[in-house]
Short mmCIF file of C-alpha atoms in Angstrom, two decimals:
data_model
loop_
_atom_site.label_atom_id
_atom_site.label_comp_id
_atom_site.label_asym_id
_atom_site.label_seq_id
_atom_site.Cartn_x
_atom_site.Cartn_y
_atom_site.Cartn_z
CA UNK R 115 21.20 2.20 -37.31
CA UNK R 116 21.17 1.89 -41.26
CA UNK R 117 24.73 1.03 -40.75
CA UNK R 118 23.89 -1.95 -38.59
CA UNK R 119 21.45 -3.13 -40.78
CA UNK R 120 23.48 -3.10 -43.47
CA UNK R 121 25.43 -5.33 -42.06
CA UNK R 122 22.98 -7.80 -41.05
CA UNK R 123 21.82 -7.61 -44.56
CA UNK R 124 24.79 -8.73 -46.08
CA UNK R 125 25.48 -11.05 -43.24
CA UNK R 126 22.36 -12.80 -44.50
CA UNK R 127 23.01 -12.42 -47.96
CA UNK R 128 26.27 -14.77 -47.18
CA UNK R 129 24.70 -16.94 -45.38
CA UNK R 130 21.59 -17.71 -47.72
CA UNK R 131 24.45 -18.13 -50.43
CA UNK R 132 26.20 -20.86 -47.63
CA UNK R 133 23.03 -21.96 -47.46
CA UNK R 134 22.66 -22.95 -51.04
CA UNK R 135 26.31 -23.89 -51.48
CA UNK R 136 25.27 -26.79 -48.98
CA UNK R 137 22.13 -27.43 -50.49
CA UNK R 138 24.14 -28.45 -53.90
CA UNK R 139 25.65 -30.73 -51.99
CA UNK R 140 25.38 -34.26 -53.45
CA UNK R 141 26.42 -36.43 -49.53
CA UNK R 142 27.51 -40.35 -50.47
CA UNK R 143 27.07 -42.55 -47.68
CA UNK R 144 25.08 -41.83 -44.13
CA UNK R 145 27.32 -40.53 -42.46
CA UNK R 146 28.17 -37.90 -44.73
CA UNK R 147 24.73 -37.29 -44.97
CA UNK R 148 24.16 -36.33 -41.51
CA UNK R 149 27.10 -34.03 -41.65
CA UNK R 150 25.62 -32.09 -44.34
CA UNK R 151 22.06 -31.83 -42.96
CA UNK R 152 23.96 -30.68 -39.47
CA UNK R 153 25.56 -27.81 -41.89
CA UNK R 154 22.19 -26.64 -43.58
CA UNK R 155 20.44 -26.79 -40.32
CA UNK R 156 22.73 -24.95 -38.38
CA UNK R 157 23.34 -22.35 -41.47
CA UNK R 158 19.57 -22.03 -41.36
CA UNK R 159 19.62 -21.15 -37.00
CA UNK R 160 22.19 -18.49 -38.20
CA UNK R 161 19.83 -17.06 -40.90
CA UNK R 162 16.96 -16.49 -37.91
CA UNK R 163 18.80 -15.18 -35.85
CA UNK R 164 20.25 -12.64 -38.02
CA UNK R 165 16.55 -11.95 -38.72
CA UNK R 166 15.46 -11.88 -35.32
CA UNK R 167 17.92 -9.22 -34.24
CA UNK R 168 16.34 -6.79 -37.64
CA UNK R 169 13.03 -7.52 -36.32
CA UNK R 170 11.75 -9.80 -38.68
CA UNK R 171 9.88 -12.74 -36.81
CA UNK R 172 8.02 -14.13 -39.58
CA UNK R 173 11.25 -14.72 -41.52
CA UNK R 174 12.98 -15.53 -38.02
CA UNK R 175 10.28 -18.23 -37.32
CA UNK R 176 10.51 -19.73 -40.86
CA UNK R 177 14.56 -19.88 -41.04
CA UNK R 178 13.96 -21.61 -36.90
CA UNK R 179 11.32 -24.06 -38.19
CA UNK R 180 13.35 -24.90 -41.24
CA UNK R 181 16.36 -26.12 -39.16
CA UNK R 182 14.15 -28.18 -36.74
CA UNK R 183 12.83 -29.64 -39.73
CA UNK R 184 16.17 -30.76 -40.93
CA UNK R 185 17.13 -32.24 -37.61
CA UNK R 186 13.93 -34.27 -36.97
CA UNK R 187 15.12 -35.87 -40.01
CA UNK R 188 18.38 -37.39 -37.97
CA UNK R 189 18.28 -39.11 -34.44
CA UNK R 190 18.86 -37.17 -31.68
CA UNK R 191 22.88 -37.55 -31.19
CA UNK R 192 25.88 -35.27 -29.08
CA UNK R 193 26.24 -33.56 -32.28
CA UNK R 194 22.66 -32.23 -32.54
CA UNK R 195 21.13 -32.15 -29.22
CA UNK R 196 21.94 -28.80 -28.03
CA UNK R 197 20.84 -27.13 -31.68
CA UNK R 198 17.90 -28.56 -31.52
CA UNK R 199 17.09 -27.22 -28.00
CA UNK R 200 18.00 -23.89 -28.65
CA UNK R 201 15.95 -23.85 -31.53
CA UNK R 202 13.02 -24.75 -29.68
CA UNK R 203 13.51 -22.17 -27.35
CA UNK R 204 14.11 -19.68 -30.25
CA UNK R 205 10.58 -20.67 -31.58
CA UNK R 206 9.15 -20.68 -28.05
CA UNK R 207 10.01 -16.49 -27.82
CA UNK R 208 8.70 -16.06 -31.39
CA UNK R 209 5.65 -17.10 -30.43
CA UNK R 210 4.98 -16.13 -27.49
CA UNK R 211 6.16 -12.35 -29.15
CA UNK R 212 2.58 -13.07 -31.02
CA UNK R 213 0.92 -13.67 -27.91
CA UNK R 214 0.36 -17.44 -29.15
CA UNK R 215 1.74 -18.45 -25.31
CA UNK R 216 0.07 -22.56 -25.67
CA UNK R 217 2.38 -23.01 -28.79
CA UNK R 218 5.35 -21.49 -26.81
CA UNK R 219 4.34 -23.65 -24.53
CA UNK R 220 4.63 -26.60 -25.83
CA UNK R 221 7.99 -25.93 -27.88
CA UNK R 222 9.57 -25.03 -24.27
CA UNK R 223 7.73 -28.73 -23.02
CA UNK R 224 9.58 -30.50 -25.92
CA UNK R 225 12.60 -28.73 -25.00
CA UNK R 226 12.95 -29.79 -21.62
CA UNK R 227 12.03 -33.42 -22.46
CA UNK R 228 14.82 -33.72 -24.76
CA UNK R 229 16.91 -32.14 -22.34
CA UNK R 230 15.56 -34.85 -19.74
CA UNK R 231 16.31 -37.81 -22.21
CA UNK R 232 19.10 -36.96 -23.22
CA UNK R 233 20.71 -36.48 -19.64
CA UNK R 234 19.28 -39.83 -18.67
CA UNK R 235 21.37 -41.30 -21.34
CA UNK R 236 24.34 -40.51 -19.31
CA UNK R 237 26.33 -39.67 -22.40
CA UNK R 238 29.58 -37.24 -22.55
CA UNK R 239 28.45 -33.36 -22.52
CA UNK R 240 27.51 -32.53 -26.55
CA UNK R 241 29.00 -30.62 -29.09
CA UNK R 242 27.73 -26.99 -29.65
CA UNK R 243 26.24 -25.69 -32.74
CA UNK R 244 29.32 -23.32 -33.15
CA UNK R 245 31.43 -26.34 -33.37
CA UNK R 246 30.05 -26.86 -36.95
CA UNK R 247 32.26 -24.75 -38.97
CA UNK R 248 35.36 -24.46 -36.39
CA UNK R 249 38.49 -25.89 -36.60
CA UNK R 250 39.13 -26.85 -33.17
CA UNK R 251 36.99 -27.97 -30.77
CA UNK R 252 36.00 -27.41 -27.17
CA UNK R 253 36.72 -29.12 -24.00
CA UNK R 254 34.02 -31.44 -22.07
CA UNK R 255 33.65 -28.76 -19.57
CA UNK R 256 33.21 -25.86 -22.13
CA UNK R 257 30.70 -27.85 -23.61
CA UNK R 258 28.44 -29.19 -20.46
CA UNK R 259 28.68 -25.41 -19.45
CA UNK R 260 27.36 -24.03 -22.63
CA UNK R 261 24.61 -27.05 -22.90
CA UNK R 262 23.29 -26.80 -19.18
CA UNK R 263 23.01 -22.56 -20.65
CA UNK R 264 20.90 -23.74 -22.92
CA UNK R 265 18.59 -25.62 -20.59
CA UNK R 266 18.58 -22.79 -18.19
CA UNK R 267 17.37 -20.33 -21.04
CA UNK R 268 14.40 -23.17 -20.90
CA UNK R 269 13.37 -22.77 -17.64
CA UNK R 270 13.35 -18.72 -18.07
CA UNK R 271 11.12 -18.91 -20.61
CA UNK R 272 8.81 -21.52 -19.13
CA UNK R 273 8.60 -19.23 -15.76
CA UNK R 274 7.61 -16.38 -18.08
CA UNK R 275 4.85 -18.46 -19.78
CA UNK R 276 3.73 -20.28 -16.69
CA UNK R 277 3.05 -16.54 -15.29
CA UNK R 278 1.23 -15.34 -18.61
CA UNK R 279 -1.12 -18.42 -18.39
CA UNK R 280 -1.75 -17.47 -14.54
CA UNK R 281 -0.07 -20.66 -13.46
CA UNK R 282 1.87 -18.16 -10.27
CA UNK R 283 3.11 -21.36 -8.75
CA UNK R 284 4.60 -23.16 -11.55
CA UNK R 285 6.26 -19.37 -12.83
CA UNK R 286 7.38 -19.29 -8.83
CA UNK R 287 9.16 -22.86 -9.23
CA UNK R 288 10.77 -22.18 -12.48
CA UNK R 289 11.67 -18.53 -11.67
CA UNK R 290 13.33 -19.70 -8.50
CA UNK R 291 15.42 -22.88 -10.51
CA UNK R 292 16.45 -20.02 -13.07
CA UNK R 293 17.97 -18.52 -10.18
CA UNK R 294 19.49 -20.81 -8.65
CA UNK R 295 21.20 -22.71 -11.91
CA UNK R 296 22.27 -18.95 -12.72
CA UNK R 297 24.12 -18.57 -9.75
CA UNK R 298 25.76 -22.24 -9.40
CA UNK R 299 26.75 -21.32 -12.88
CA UNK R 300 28.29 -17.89 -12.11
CA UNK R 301 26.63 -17.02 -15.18
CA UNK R 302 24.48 -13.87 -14.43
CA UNK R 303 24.15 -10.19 -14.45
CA UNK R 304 24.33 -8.99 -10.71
CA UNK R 305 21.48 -6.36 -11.04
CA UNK R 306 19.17 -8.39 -13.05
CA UNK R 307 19.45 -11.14 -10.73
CA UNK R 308 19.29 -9.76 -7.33
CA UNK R 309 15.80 -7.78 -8.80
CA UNK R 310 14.35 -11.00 -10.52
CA UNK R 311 15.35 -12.72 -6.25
CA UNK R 312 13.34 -9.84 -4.74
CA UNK R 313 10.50 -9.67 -6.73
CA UNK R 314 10.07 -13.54 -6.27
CA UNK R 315 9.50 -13.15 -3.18
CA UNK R 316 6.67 -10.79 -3.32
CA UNK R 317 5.06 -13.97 -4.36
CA UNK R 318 6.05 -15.93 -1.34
CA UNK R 319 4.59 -13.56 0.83
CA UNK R 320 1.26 -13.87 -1.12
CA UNK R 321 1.03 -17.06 0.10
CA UNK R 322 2.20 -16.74 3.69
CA UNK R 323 5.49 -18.54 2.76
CA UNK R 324 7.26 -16.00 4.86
CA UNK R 325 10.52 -18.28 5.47
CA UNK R 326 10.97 -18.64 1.21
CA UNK R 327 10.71 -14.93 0.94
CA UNK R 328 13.10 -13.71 3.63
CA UNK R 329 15.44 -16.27 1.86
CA UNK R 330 15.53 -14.49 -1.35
CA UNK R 331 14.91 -10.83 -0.45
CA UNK R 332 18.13 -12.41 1.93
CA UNK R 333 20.29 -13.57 -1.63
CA UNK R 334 19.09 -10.85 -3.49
CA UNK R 335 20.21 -8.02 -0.34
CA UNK R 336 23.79 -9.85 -0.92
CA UNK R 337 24.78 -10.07 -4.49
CA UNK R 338 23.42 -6.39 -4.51
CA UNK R 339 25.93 -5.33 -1.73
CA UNK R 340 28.63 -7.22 -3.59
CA UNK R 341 28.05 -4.86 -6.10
CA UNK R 342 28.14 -1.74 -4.01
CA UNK R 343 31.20 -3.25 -2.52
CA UNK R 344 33.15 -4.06 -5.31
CA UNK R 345 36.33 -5.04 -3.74
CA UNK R 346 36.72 -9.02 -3.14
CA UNK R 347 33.28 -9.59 -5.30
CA UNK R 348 34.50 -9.72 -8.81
CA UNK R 349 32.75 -7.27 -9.78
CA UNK R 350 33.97 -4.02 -11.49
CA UNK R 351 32.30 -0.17 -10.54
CA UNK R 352 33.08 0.58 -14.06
CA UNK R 353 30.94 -2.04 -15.52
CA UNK R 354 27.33 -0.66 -14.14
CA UNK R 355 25.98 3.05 -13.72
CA UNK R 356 25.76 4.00 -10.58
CA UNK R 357 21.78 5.48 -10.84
CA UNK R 358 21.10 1.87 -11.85
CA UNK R 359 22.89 0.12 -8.65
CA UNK R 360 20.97 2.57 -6.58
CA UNK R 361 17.99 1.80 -8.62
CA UNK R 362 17.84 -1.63 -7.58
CA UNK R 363 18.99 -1.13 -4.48
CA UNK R 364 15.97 0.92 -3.54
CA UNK R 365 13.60 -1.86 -5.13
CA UNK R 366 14.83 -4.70 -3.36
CA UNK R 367 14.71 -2.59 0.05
CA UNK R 368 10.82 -1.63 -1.15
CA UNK R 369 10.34 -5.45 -1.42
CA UNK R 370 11.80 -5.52 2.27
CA UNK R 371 9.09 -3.41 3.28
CA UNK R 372 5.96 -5.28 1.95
CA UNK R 373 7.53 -8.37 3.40
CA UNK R 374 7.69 -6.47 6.98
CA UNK R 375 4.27 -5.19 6.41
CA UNK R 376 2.48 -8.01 5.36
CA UNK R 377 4.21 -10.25 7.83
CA UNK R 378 2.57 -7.68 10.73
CA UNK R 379 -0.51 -7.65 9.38
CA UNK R 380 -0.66 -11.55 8.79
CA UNK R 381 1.01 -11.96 12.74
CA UNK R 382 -1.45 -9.74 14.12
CA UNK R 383 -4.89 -11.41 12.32
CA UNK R 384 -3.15 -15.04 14.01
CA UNK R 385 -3.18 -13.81 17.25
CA UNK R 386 -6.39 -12.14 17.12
CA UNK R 387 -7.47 -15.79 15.94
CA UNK R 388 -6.08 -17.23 18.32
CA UNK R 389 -7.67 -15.52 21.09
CA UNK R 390 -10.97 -16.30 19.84
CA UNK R 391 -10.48 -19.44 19.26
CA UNK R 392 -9.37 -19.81 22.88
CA UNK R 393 -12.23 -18.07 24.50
CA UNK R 394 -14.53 -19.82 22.15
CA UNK R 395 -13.05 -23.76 23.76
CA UNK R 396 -13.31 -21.60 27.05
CA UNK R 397 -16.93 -20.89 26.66
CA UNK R 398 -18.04 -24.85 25.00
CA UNK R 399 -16.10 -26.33 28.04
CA UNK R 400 -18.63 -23.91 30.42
CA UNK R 401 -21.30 -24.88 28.74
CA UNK R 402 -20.90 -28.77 28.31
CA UNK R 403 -20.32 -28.61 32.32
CA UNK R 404 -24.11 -26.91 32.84
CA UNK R 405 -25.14 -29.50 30.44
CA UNK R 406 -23.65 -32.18 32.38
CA UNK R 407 -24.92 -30.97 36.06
CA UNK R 408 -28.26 -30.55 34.29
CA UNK R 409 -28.25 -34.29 32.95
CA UNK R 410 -27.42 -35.39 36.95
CA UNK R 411 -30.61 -33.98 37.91
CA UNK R 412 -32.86 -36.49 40.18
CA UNK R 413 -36.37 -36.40 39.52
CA UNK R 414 -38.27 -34.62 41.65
CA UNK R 415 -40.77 -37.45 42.86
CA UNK R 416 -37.63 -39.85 43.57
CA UNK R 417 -36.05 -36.89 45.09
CA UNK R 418 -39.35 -36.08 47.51
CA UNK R 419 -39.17 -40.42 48.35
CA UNK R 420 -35.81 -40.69 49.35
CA UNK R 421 -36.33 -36.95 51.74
CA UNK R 422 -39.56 -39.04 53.64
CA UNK R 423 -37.06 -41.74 54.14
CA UNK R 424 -34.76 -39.83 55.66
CA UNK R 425 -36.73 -38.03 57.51
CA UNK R 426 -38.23 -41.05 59.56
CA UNK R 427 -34.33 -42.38 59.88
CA UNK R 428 -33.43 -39.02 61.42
CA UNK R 429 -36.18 -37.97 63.24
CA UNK R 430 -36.17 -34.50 61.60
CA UNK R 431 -39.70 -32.55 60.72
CA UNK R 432 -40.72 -31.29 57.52
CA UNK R 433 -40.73 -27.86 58.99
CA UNK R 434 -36.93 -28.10 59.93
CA UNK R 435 -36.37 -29.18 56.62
CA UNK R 436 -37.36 -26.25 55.26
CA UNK R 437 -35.63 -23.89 57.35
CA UNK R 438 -32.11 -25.72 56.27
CA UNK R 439 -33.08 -25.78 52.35
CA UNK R 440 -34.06 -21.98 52.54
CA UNK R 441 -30.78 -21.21 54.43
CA UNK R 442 -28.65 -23.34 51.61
CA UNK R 443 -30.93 -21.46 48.86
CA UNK R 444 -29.41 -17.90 50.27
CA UNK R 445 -25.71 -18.96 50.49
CA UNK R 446 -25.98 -20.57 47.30
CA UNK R 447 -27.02 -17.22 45.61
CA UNK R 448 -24.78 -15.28 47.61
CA UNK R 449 -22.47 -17.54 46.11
CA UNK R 450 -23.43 -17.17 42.50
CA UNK R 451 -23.68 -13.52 43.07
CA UNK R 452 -19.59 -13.34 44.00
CA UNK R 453 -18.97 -15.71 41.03
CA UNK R 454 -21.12 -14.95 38.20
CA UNK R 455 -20.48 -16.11 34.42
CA UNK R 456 -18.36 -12.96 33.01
CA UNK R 457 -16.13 -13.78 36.20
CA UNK R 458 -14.88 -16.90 33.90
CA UNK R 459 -15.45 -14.98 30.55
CA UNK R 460 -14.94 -11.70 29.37
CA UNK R 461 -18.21 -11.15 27.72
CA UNK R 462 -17.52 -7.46 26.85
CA UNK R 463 -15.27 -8.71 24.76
CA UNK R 464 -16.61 -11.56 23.00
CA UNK R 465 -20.03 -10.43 21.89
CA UNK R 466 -21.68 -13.52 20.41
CA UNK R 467 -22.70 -14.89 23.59
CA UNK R 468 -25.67 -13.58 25.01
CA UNK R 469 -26.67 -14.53 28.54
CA UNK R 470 -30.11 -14.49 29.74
CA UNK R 471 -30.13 -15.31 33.60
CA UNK R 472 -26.66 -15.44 34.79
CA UNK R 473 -28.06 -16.30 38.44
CA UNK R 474 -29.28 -19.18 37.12
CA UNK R 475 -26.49 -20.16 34.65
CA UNK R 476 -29.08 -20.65 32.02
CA UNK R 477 -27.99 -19.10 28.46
CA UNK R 478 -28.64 -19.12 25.08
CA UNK R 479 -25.83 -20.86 22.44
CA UNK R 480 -23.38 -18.77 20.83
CA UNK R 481 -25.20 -16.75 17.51
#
């Protein structure tokens, strides 16, 4: 370890004296000029993150903020564009390693609207920072690769601060681009990714989004196996320990589980739901059709008129009369006694209605 940082420390000591060297530097014309502040700033990245990896952030943060401040002194260009990305999401983890997570934020904001700009410019891919002090040069490709890296570094850290700020769906979103840039890339660590799938979708299936979480318990289930399998994948058993493939293995089948679980649990409170929702229509539909017979009702003095009338048509006595409504009276109740209300509803079951005379078909509202 004393080793190490022994040579970070003299690693640094060159690159402070680089540092200098190109501060001494007298530029003639604009052109030069930018070239030079381009060298300072990117000597200055290399200074933090020499720093960074001793575990210094307050010097890490100062060497960071000194090379944005040298390229917010030059328009954005291909030359500069990706540095000054990566340096925002350098600053970003700095600060959010102090727990100051609304700073972060808003360096990982910046960073993805330069990113944003400078993509709607429609210009060719731009250089790296390492380009600065090499002799040749990549290709297009090499470059767009590395830059679209840097954005996707971006979004990782914006998931992670979206989740610290309790923003779940905006970490979810980000989280799951991460993911899926990662693996259009074929830039990603097997392990790491398949775990960072499955425990994405433990979010999903907080919020009942059951087809989003098989989907990536699905992905991360695959790249796993790939693993496992070796042969075909691209993927070498000598380059993981085999405790920590089984390792993940067992959390992404644990994930499996609470998905099962908690879509049983959720498909058994629908149904049960369901059924009293059903019974409940059942039992407004009853209830509107009493109402309805009730409101059809003739009033008794209009009904007595209209019986006198017929009675002269027909010739039949009051006393006959009587003798046929008594006779309807005891068929209807047989009637009503065959086919009483829980006939229709299954009041054992759904105890908020309480019936008072079921003879009668008089009952009180549901409670």
């Amino acid at each position: 370890s004393s080793g190490i940082n022994a040579e970070y420390g003299a690693g640094r000591n060159m690159l402070t004296s680089a540092l200098k060297r190109a501060q001494d530097v007298e530029p003639q014309g604009e052109e030069e000029i930018s070239r030079v502040r381009l060298a300072q700033a990117t000597i200055n990245y290399y200074i933090g993150q020499v720093n960074s990896e001793v575990e210094e952030p307050a010097e890490a943060e100062k060497a960071f903020q000194s090379c944005l401040d040298i390229l917010n002194l030059e328009p954005i260009t291909t030359h500069n564009i990706s540095l000054r990305i990566h340096v925002h999401n350098l600053l970003a983890a700095v600060w959010s390693g102090r727990s100051c997570h609304d700073r972060s934020f808003e360096l990982l904001e910046r960073a993805k609207e330069l990113h944003a700009n400078f993509v709607h410019r429609k210009e060719p891919p731009p250089h790296t920072y390492d380009e600065v002090f090499m002799d040749e040069s990549f290709s297009e490709e090499e470059r767009n690769i590395m830059f679209e890296k840097i954005y996707t570094n971006t979004l990782f850290y914006l998931a992670q601060v979206y989740g610290v700020r309790g923003d779940n769906r905006m970490a979810a979103a980000h989280c799951q681009i991460t993911l899926q840039r990662q693996l259009e890339s074929d830039d990603f660590d097997p392990l790491d990714w398949s775990l960072n799938c499955a425990t994405l979708s433990q979010y999903y299936v907080t919020m009942n989004n059951y087809r989003s979480a098989r989907h990536t318990l699905s992905c991360a289930s695959s790249v796993i196996s790939n693993v496992e399998e070796s042969s075909g994948s691209g993927y070498s058993d000598e380059s993981y320990d085999n405790d920590k493939i089984l390792k993940t293995r067992a959390d992404i089948e644990r994930c499996w589980v609470k998905y099962c679980v908690n879509l049983l649990s959720d498909s058994v409170k629908d149904a049960q739901e369901s059924d009293i929702s059903e019974k409940v229509n059942k039992i407004t539909e009853i209830k509107n059709t009493f109402e309805e017979d009730k409101s059809e009702e003739v009033p008794a003095e209009v009904e007595k008129n209209e019986e006198e009338k017929e009675n002269k048509n027909t010739g039949e006595t009051a006393e006959d009369k009587k003798k046929d409504e008594k006779k309807e009276d005891s068929e209807e109740a047989e009637k009503k006694r065959l086919t009483t209300f829980s006939d229709l509803v299954d009041i054992e079951e759904f105890e908020l209605l309480r019936i008072t005379n079921v003879e009668t078909g008089q009952y009180e509202d549901l409670v």
